[in-house]
XYZ file of C-alpha atoms in Angstrom:
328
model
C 1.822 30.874 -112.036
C -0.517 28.665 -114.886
C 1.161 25.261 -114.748
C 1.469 24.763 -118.590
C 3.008 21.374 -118.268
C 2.081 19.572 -114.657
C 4.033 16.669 -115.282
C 7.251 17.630 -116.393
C 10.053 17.572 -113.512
C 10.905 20.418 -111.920
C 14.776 21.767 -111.971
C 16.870 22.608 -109.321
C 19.861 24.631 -110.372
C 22.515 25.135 -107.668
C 24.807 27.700 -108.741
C 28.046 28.257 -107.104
C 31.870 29.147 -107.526
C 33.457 25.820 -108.711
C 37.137 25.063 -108.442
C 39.705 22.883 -110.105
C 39.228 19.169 -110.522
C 42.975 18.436 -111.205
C 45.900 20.484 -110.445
C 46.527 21.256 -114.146
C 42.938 23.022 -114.276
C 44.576 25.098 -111.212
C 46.243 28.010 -113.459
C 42.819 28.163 -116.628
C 40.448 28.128 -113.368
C 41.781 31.491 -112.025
C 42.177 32.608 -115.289
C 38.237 32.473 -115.865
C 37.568 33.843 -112.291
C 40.242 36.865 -113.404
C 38.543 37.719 -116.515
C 34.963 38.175 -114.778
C 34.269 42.073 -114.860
C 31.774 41.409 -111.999
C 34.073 39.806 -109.643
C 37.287 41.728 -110.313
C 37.799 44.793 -112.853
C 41.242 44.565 -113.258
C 42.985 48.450 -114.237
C 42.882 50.043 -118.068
C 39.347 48.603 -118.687
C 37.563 45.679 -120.405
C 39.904 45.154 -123.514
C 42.917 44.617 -121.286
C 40.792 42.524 -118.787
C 41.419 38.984 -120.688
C 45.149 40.152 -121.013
C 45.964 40.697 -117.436
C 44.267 37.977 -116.345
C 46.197 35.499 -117.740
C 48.981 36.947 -116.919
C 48.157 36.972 -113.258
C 46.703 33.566 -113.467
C 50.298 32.449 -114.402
C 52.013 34.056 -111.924
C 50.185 32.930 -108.944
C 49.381 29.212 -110.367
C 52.315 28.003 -108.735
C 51.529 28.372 -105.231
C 48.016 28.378 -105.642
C 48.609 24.615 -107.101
C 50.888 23.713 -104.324
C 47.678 24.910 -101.666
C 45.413 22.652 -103.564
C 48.191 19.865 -103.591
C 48.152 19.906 -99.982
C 44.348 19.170 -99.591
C 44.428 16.368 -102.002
C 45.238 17.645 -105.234
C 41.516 19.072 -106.371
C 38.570 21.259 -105.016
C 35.975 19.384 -102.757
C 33.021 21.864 -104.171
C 31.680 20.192 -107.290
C 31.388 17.110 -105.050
C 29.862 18.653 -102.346
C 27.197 20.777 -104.410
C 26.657 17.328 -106.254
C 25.785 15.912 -102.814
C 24.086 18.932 -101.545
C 21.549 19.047 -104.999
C 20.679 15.163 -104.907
C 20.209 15.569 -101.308
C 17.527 18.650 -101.585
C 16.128 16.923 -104.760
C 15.659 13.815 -102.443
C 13.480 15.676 -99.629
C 11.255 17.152 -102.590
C 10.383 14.186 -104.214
C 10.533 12.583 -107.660
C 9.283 15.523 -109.465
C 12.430 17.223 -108.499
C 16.017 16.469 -110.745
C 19.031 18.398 -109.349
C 21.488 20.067 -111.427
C 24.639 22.504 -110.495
C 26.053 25.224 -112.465
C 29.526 26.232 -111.776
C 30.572 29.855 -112.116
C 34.777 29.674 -113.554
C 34.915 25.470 -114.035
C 32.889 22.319 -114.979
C 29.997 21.578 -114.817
C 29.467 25.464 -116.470
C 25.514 26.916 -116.626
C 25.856 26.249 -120.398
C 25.696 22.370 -119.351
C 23.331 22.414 -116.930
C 20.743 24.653 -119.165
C 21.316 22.226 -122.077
C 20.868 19.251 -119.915
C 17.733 20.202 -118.661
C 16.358 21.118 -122.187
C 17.371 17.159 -123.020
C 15.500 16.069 -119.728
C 12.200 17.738 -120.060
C 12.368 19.883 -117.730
C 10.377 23.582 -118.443
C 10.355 24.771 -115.245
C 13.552 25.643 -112.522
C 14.044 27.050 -109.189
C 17.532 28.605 -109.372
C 19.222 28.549 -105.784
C 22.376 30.771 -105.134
C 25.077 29.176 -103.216
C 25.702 31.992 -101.693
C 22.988 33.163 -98.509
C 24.736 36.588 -98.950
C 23.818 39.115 -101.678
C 27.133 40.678 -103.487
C 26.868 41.436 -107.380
C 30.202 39.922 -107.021
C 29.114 36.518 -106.849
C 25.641 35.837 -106.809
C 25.204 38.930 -109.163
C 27.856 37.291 -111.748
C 26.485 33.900 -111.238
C 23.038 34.461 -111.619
C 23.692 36.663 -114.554
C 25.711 33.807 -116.242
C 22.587 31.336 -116.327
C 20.671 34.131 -117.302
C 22.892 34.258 -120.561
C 23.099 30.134 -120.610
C 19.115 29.766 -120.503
C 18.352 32.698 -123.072
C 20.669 31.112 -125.416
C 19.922 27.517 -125.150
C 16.418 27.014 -123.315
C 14.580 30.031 -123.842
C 11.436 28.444 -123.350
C 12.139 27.909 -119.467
C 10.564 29.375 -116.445
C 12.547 30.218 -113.798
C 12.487 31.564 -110.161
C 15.996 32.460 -108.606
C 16.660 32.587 -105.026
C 19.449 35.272 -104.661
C 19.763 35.022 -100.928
C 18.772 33.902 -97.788
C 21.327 34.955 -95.093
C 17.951 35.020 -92.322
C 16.103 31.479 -93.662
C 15.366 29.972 -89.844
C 16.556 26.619 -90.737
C 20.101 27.551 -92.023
C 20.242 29.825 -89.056
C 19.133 26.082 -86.863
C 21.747 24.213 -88.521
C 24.862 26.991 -88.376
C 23.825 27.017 -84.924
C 23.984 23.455 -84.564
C 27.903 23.462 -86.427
C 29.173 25.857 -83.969
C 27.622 23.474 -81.140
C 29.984 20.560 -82.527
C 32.380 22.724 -82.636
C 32.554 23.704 -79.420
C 32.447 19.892 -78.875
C 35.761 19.811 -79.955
C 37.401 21.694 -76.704
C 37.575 19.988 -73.467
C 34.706 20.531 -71.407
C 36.189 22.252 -68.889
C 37.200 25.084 -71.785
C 34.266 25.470 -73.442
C 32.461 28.221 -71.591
C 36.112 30.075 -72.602
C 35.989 29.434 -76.109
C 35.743 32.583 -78.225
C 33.685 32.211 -81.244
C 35.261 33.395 -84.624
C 32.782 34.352 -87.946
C 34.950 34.486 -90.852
C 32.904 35.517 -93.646
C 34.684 35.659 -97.428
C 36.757 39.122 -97.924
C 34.967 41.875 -100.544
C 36.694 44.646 -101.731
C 35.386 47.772 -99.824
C 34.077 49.278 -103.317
C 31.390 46.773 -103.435
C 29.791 47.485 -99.956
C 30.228 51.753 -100.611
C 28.338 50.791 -103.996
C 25.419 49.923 -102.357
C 26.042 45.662 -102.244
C 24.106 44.373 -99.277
C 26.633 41.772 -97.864
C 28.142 42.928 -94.834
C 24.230 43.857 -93.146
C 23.537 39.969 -94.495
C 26.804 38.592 -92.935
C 26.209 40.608 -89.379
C 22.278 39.693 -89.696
C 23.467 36.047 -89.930
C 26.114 36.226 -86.794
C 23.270 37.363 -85.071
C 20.899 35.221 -85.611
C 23.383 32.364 -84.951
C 24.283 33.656 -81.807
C 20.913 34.272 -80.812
C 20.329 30.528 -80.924
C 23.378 30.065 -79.109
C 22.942 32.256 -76.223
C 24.968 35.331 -74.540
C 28.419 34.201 -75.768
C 31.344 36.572 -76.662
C 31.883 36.287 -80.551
C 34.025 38.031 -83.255
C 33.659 39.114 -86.777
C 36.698 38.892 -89.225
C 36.962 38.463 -93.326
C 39.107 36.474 -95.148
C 40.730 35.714 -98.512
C 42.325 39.069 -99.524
C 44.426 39.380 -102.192
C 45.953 42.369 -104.583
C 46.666 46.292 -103.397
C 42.439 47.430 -103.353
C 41.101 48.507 -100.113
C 38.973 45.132 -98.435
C 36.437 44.730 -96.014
C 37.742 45.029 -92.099
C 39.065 43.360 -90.408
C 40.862 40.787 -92.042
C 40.430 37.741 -90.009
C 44.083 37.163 -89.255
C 44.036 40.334 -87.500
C 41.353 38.839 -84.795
C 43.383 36.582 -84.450
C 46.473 38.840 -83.445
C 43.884 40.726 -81.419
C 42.342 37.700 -79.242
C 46.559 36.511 -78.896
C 47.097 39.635 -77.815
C 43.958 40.059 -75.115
C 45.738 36.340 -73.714
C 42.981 34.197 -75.278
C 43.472 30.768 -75.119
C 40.624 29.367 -77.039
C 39.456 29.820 -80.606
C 36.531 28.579 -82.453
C 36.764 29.624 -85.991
C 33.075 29.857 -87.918
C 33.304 29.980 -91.552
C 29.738 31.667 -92.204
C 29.928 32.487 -96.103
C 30.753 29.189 -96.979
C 28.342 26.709 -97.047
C 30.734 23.556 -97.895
C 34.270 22.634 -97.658
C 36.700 23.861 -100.235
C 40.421 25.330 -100.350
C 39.274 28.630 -97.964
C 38.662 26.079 -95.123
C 40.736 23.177 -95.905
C 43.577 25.044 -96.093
C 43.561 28.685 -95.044
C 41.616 28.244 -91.848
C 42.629 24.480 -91.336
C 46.139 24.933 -92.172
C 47.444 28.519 -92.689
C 45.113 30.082 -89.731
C 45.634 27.403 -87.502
C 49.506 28.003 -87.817
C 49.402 31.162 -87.236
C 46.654 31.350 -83.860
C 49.336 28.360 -82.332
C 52.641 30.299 -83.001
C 50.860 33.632 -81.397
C 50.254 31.387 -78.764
C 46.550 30.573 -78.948
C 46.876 26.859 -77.594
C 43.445 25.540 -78.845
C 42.154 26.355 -82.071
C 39.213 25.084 -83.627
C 37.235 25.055 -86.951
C 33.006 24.510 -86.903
C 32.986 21.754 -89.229
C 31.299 23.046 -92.769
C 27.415 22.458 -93.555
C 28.984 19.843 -96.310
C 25.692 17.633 -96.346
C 24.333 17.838 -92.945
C 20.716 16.390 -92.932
C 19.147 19.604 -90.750
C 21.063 21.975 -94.169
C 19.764 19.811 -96.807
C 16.190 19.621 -95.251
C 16.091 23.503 -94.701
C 17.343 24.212 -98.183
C 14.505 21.796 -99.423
C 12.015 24.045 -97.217
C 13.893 26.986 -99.178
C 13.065 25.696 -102.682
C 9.238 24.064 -101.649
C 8.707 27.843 -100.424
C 9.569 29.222 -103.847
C 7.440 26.675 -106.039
C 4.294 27.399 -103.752
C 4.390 31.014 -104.051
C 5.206 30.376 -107.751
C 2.329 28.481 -107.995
């Protein structure tokens, strides 16, 4: 690519999910994640889509609040993609600004396209969130800022990074989570311990469509586990919800599974997530954790999340530098 303008900075966009920032944003947060065709096409088409949705929103706000009341009253994931985009800015250099573009909440990819146009910046490397391909939610996301930048910045150049499920150094430093994890069980257990992916929960649709997320998720277990060595591991999916057929097998089922086979020793993996946010603070750290102790799994354990880790921030750097070379 001609470099029309060599000293203007270079944007880095991070998109992701988002979440609430206060518990009343709880109930107009899933209302915007209900009404996204992408994500979920709710029954008798696109006209009724808006209209279901917040009706569905309001019926499960209540205990979807109360989950988010019990971690501390908000989503972690703005702040942590905050952290995660200064810190990959901050390996590149000065010629770098971060920026994050939420998918259903603040700060939305209108915001982020419009603060770029203020700052300069003509040129972006957009970066997924998510190392695993799915229309669903890189598909939707990317599509969004597509919209945003059109609208509002239509002189920008762009390059989007829609996955990277096999990039060596997020491979290095999942591998290195699960090590620390493992840290977590006395010694004397830890050759027991059986490793547990959870990766998020699609609906089965997606995957017979063509979507290439579960060969991403199972390239990814591999590769961590090749850097780990010949240890027994599981595969499981989480976060289903509503009466369409998911992904198998739900993660809680493992669980029954490695209870029932008179394991003792659990080390749960979340491997679609790449921070902490209300699937790990509270259904693997609270709801799973529950359930593996009263089925009589005496140790279980969670790989703490990727969150800011200097060996994810300097790989995800890598990532970006990669992209603006070929680019270039």
């Amino acid at each position: 690519m001609k470099d029309d303008n060599p000293g203007s900075p270079i944007g880095i966009v991070l998109l992701n999910m988002g979440g609430p920032d206060a518990l009343e944003a709880v109930e107009p947060f899933l209302y915007n994640l209900f009404s996204d065709r992408d994500l979920i096409q709710l029954p008798l088409g696109a006209l009724l889509q808006k209209p279901f949705a917040r009706l569905i929103s309001r019926r499960r706000a209540k205990a979807v609040v109360e989950n988010y009341r019990a971690i501390g009253g908000k989503s972690p994931l703005l702040h942590w993609t905050s952290v995660q985009a200064q810190g990959i800015a901050a390996r590149l250099g000065s010629a770098y600004r971060p920026y994050v573009a939420m998918r259903y909440w603040a700060p939305r990819a209108d915001e982020a396209v419009a603060r770029m146009k203020a700052d300069g910046v003509e040129r972006a490397v957009v970066l997924s969130l998510y190392p695993h391909y799915t229309g669903a939610t890189t598909g939707s996301s990317v599509k969004d800022f597509r919209r945003a930048a059109a609208a509002l910045h239509p002189g920008l150049k762009y390059r989007v990074i829609e996955q990277w499920y096999d990039w060596p150094g997020y491979l290095d430093a999942l591998a290195l989570c699960v090590r620390r994890g493992l840290e977590r069980f006395p010694e004397d257990l830890r050759p027991l311990v059986q490793i547990l992916f959870s990766a998020h929960a699609l609906p089965q649709k997606f995957i017979d469509r063509g979507d290439p997320y579960l060969e991403h998720v199972l390239d990814t277990t591999r590769g961590v586990m090749k850097r780990l060595g010949n240890r027994s591991w599981r595969l499981g999916f989480q976060s289903r919800s509503g009466p369409v057929k998911w992904m198998e097998p739900d993660t809680v089922e493992v669980l029954d599974q490695l209870a029932a086979e008179g394991r003792q020793a659990v080390l749960l993996v979340p491997i679609s997530f790449v921070s902490d946010h209300i699937e790990t603070l509270h259904e693997i750290d609270i709801e799973y954790r529950a359930h593996a102790q009263a089925k009589g799994i005496a140790h279980f354990e969670r790989s703490p999340s990727l969150n800011d880790l200097p060996e994810f921030l300097a790989a995800m750097a890598e990532l970006v530098k990669n992209e603006v070379e070929n680019w270039r």
